[in-house]
mmCIF file of C-alpha atoms and ligand atoms in Angstrom:
data_model
loop_
_atom_site.group_PDB
_atom_site.id
_atom_site.type_symbol
_atom_site.label_atom_id
_atom_site.label_comp_id
_atom_site.label_asym_id
_atom_site.label_seq_id
_atom_site.Cartn_x
_atom_site.Cartn_y
_atom_site.Cartn_z
ATOM 1 C CA UNK A 33 8.369 127.269 -73.802
ATOM 2 C CA UNK A 34 5.372 124.660 -75.013
ATOM 3 C CA UNK A 35 2.356 126.612 -74.512
ATOM 4 C CA UNK A 36 0.246 124.597 -72.121
ATOM 5 C CA UNK A 37 3.246 124.515 -70.064
ATOM 6 C CA UNK A 38 3.323 127.863 -69.568
ATOM 7 C CA UNK A 39 -0.024 128.419 -68.638
ATOM 8 C CA UNK A 40 -0.109 125.869 -65.995
ATOM 9 C CA UNK A 41 3.069 127.951 -64.855
ATOM 10 C CA UNK A 42 1.156 130.849 -65.662
ATOM 11 C CA UNK A 43 -1.581 129.166 -63.361
ATOM 12 C CA UNK A 44 -0.042 128.441 -60.679
ATOM 13 C CA UNK A 45 1.369 131.833 -59.485
ATOM 14 C CA UNK A 46 -2.141 132.305 -59.190
ATOM 15 C CA UNK A 47 -2.352 129.255 -56.751
ATOM 16 C CA UNK A 48 0.373 129.823 -54.451
ATOM 17 C CA UNK A 49 -0.504 133.476 -53.510
ATOM 18 C CA UNK A 50 -3.718 132.023 -53.245
ATOM 19 C CA UNK A 51 -2.405 129.675 -50.688
ATOM 20 C CA UNK A 52 -0.163 132.456 -49.060
ATOM 21 C CA UNK A 53 -4.222 134.078 -48.795
ATOM 22 C CA UNK A 54 -5.400 130.903 -47.711
ATOM 23 C CA UNK A 55 -3.280 130.406 -44.610
ATOM 24 C CA UNK A 56 -2.932 134.297 -44.206
ATOM 25 C CA UNK A 57 -6.658 133.862 -43.198
ATOM 26 C CA UNK A 58 -5.216 130.985 -40.589
ATOM 27 C CA UNK A 59 -3.391 132.505 -39.105
ATOM 28 C CA UNK A 60 -6.360 135.405 -38.750
ATOM 29 C CA UNK A 61 -8.416 132.673 -37.166
ATOM 30 C CA UNK A 62 -5.950 131.183 -34.658
ATOM 31 C CA UNK A 63 -4.710 135.071 -33.210
ATOM 32 C CA UNK A 64 -8.176 135.430 -32.895
ATOM 33 C CA UNK A 65 -8.924 132.503 -31.194
ATOM 34 C CA UNK A 66 -5.155 133.229 -28.608
ATOM 35 C CA UNK A 67 -3.219 130.632 -30.631
ATOM 36 C CA UNK A 68 -0.620 133.600 -31.114
ATOM 37 C CA UNK A 69 1.661 130.474 -32.170
ATOM 38 C CA UNK A 70 -0.434 127.906 -33.948
ATOM 39 C CA UNK A 71 -1.423 131.722 -35.344
ATOM 40 C CA UNK A 72 3.322 132.729 -36.633
ATOM 41 C CA UNK A 73 3.267 129.184 -37.865
ATOM 42 C CA UNK A 74 0.686 129.766 -41.045
ATOM 43 C CA UNK A 75 2.334 133.639 -40.807
ATOM 44 C CA UNK A 76 5.504 131.761 -41.963
ATOM 45 C CA UNK A 77 3.426 129.239 -44.073
ATOM 46 C CA UNK A 78 2.489 131.857 -45.792
ATOM 47 C CA UNK A 79 5.459 133.654 -46.369
ATOM 48 C CA UNK A 80 6.638 130.447 -47.686
ATOM 49 C CA UNK A 81 3.872 130.152 -50.240
ATOM 50 C CA UNK A 82 4.801 133.987 -51.381
ATOM 51 C CA UNK A 83 7.518 132.833 -52.463
ATOM 52 C CA UNK A 84 6.988 129.892 -53.706
ATOM 53 C CA UNK A 85 5.128 132.003 -56.248
ATOM 54 C CA UNK A 86 8.176 134.384 -56.582
ATOM 55 C CA UNK A 87 10.253 131.026 -57.826
ATOM 56 C CA UNK A 88 7.230 130.097 -61.091
ATOM 57 C CA UNK A 89 7.627 133.863 -62.010
ATOM 58 C CA UNK A 90 11.209 134.374 -61.655
ATOM 59 C CA UNK A 91 11.296 130.852 -63.864
ATOM 60 C CA UNK A 92 8.688 131.980 -65.944
ATOM 61 C CA UNK A 93 10.678 135.662 -66.790
ATOM 62 C CA UNK A 94 14.005 133.313 -66.804
ATOM 63 C CA UNK A 95 12.293 131.839 -69.975
ATOM 64 C CA UNK A 96 11.069 134.907 -71.214
ATOM 65 C CA UNK A 97 7.766 134.579 -70.439
ATOM 66 C CA UNK A 98 5.683 137.870 -69.580
ATOM 67 C CA UNK A 99 4.088 137.216 -66.511
ATOM 68 C CA UNK A 100 0.504 138.894 -65.694
ATOM 69 C CA UNK A 101 -0.982 138.489 -62.233
ATOM 70 C CA UNK A 102 -4.328 137.730 -61.706
ATOM 71 C CA UNK A 103 -7.436 138.202 -59.325
ATOM 72 C CA UNK A 104 -6.546 136.544 -55.918
ATOM 73 C CA UNK A 105 -9.375 133.889 -54.767
ATOM 74 C CA UNK A 106 -10.947 135.245 -51.109
ATOM 75 C CA UNK A 107 -10.068 132.363 -48.800
ATOM 76 C CA UNK A 108 -12.462 130.383 -46.371
ATOM 77 C CA UNK A 109 -12.072 132.504 -43.334
ATOM 78 C CA UNK A 110 -14.372 130.523 -41.473
ATOM 79 C CA UNK A 111 -13.371 127.948 -38.681
ATOM 80 C CA UNK A 112 -14.875 125.347 -37.204
ATOM 81 C CA UNK A 113 -12.523 124.494 -34.668
ATOM 82 C CA UNK A 114 -8.928 124.496 -34.217
ATOM 83 C CA UNK A 115 -8.560 121.565 -36.223
ATOM 84 C CA UNK A 116 -10.432 122.893 -39.003
ATOM 85 C CA UNK A 117 -7.757 124.829 -40.952
ATOM 86 C CA UNK A 118 -5.277 121.198 -39.824
ATOM 87 C CA UNK A 119 -7.307 119.628 -41.524
ATOM 88 C CA UNK A 120 -7.823 122.148 -44.450
ATOM 89 C CA UNK A 121 -4.471 122.843 -45.214
ATOM 90 C CA UNK A 122 -3.373 118.694 -45.653
ATOM 91 C CA UNK A 123 -6.337 118.584 -48.191
ATOM 92 C CA UNK A 124 -5.338 122.421 -49.924
ATOM 93 C CA UNK A 125 -1.214 120.770 -49.948
ATOM 94 C CA UNK A 126 -2.509 117.194 -51.705
ATOM 95 C CA UNK A 127 -4.583 119.481 -53.884
ATOM 96 C CA UNK A 128 -1.299 122.079 -54.669
ATOM 97 C CA UNK A 129 1.114 118.373 -55.194
ATOM 98 C CA UNK A 130 -2.513 117.581 -57.389
ATOM 99 C CA UNK A 131 -1.551 120.526 -59.409
ATOM 100 C CA UNK A 132 2.197 120.536 -58.659
ATOM 101 C CA UNK A 133 2.030 116.803 -61.035
ATOM 102 C CA UNK A 134 -0.137 117.889 -63.582
ATOM 103 C CA UNK A 135 2.586 120.426 -64.806
ATOM 104 C CA UNK A 136 5.275 118.226 -64.743
ATOM 105 C CA UNK A 137 2.875 116.103 -66.939
ATOM 106 C CA UNK A 138 2.726 118.427 -69.145
ATOM 107 C CA UNK A 139 6.240 119.168 -69.259
ATOM 108 C CA UNK A 140 7.279 115.367 -69.065
ATOM 109 C CA UNK A 141 4.760 114.833 -72.392
ATOM 110 C CA UNK A 142 6.999 117.800 -74.585
ATOM 111 C CA UNK A 143 10.213 116.968 -73.227
ATOM 112 C CA UNK A 144 10.480 120.285 -71.403
ATOM 113 C CA UNK A 145 13.562 118.758 -69.197
ATOM 114 C CA UNK A 146 14.475 122.569 -67.770
ATOM 115 C CA UNK A 147 10.240 122.482 -66.524
ATOM 116 C CA UNK A 148 10.858 119.311 -65.376
ATOM 117 C CA UNK A 149 13.967 120.002 -63.397
ATOM 118 C CA UNK A 150 12.532 123.708 -61.870
ATOM 119 C CA UNK A 151 9.803 121.394 -60.814
ATOM 120 C CA UNK A 152 11.493 118.365 -58.926
ATOM 121 C CA UNK A 153 12.622 121.061 -56.154
ATOM 122 C CA UNK A 154 8.231 121.655 -55.660
ATOM 123 C CA UNK A 155 7.396 117.880 -55.917
ATOM 124 C CA UNK A 156 9.901 117.511 -53.014
ATOM 125 C CA UNK A 157 8.977 120.523 -51.006
ATOM 126 C CA UNK A 158 4.751 119.349 -50.991
ATOM 127 C CA UNK A 159 5.883 115.294 -50.106
ATOM 128 C CA UNK A 160 7.694 117.499 -46.990
ATOM 129 C CA UNK A 161 4.952 120.076 -46.832
ATOM 130 C CA UNK A 162 2.471 117.368 -46.486
ATOM 131 C CA UNK A 163 4.094 115.221 -43.799
ATOM 132 C CA UNK A 164 4.328 118.438 -41.549
ATOM 133 C CA UNK A 165 0.469 119.213 -41.899
ATOM 134 C CA UNK A 166 -0.675 115.571 -40.804
ATOM 135 C CA UNK A 167 1.953 115.361 -38.290
ATOM 136 C CA UNK A 168 0.314 118.844 -36.772
ATOM 137 C CA UNK A 169 -3.099 117.242 -37.124
ATOM 138 C CA UNK A 170 -1.705 114.379 -34.882
ATOM 139 C CA UNK A 171 -0.219 116.634 -32.890
ATOM 140 C CA UNK A 172 -3.786 118.282 -32.301
ATOM 141 C CA UNK A 173 -5.348 115.155 -32.371
ATOM 142 C CA UNK A 174 -2.863 114.152 -29.417
ATOM 143 C CA UNK A 175 -2.262 116.785 -27.091
ATOM 144 C CA UNK A 176 -5.370 119.481 -28.629
ATOM 145 C CA UNK A 177 -7.858 118.961 -26.087
ATOM 146 C CA UNK A 178 -6.176 119.003 -22.910
ATOM 147 C CA UNK A 179 -5.781 122.431 -22.344
ATOM 148 C CA UNK A 180 -2.231 122.322 -21.070
ATOM 149 C CA UNK A 181 -0.992 120.495 -23.618
ATOM 150 C CA UNK A 182 -2.791 122.787 -26.051
ATOM 151 C CA UNK A 183 -0.743 125.296 -24.590
ATOM 152 C CA UNK A 184 2.807 124.151 -24.958
ATOM 153 C CA UNK A 185 2.306 122.844 -28.871
ATOM 154 C CA UNK A 186 1.380 126.701 -28.734
ATOM 155 C CA UNK A 187 4.329 127.439 -27.223
ATOM 156 C CA UNK A 188 6.171 124.571 -29.785
ATOM 157 C CA UNK A 189 4.536 126.027 -32.947
ATOM 158 C CA UNK A 190 5.089 130.137 -32.385
ATOM 159 C CA UNK A 191 9.212 128.779 -32.528
ATOM 160 C CA UNK A 192 9.089 128.269 -35.753
ATOM 161 C CA UNK A 193 10.486 130.316 -38.088
ATOM 162 C CA UNK A 194 11.246 131.606 -41.074
ATOM 163 C CA UNK A 195 13.908 130.487 -43.716
ATOM 164 C CA UNK A 196 13.781 131.275 -47.237
ATOM 165 C CA UNK A 197 13.151 128.984 -49.321
ATOM 166 C CA UNK A 198 16.487 125.972 -51.066
ATOM 167 C CA UNK A 199 16.286 126.731 -54.222
ATOM 168 C CA UNK A 200 17.317 129.426 -56.109
ATOM 169 C CA UNK A 201 17.154 130.580 -59.864
HETATM 170 FE FE1 FEO B 389 3.525 126.061 -52.247
HETATM 171 FE FE2 FEO B 389 2.518 124.871 -49.686
HETATM 172 O O1 FEO B 389 2.848 124.697 -51.463
#
């Protein structure tokens, strides 16, 4: 595998674990605010991010690249209001989309079609994650300021259940 592509894929393992950590911090914030449904939603989001990290690890291992785990950065855990994590979540997903695009670009430039095909799932996933994060913000803006509506939105988010990634390697 091309050195640059390898380096970026290895770095992405850490970024995905960081995403899991960031969302776990958001879940903790909501649980502290008695918004357990939001907490549930972000706990599941954290699980998905861990899955993403494991997929990158597996892909690297399938290509005989040894994986060294690096330290995970401490995430921001101070939030001003319940909409704050939602806004930061969308911002973070846009950042991750940029990272995936950078790896894709590196793979493309060396005609690493296998990595491009692996990344296709993540390109689609990022699109979905941005849409979901955006829709959460819209819902919060519509319902978040009225306690009864916020209660119902919290209940809706409590219904999110974990499902394993659709990508298998
Ligand atoms: Fe692993 Fe939210 O992208």
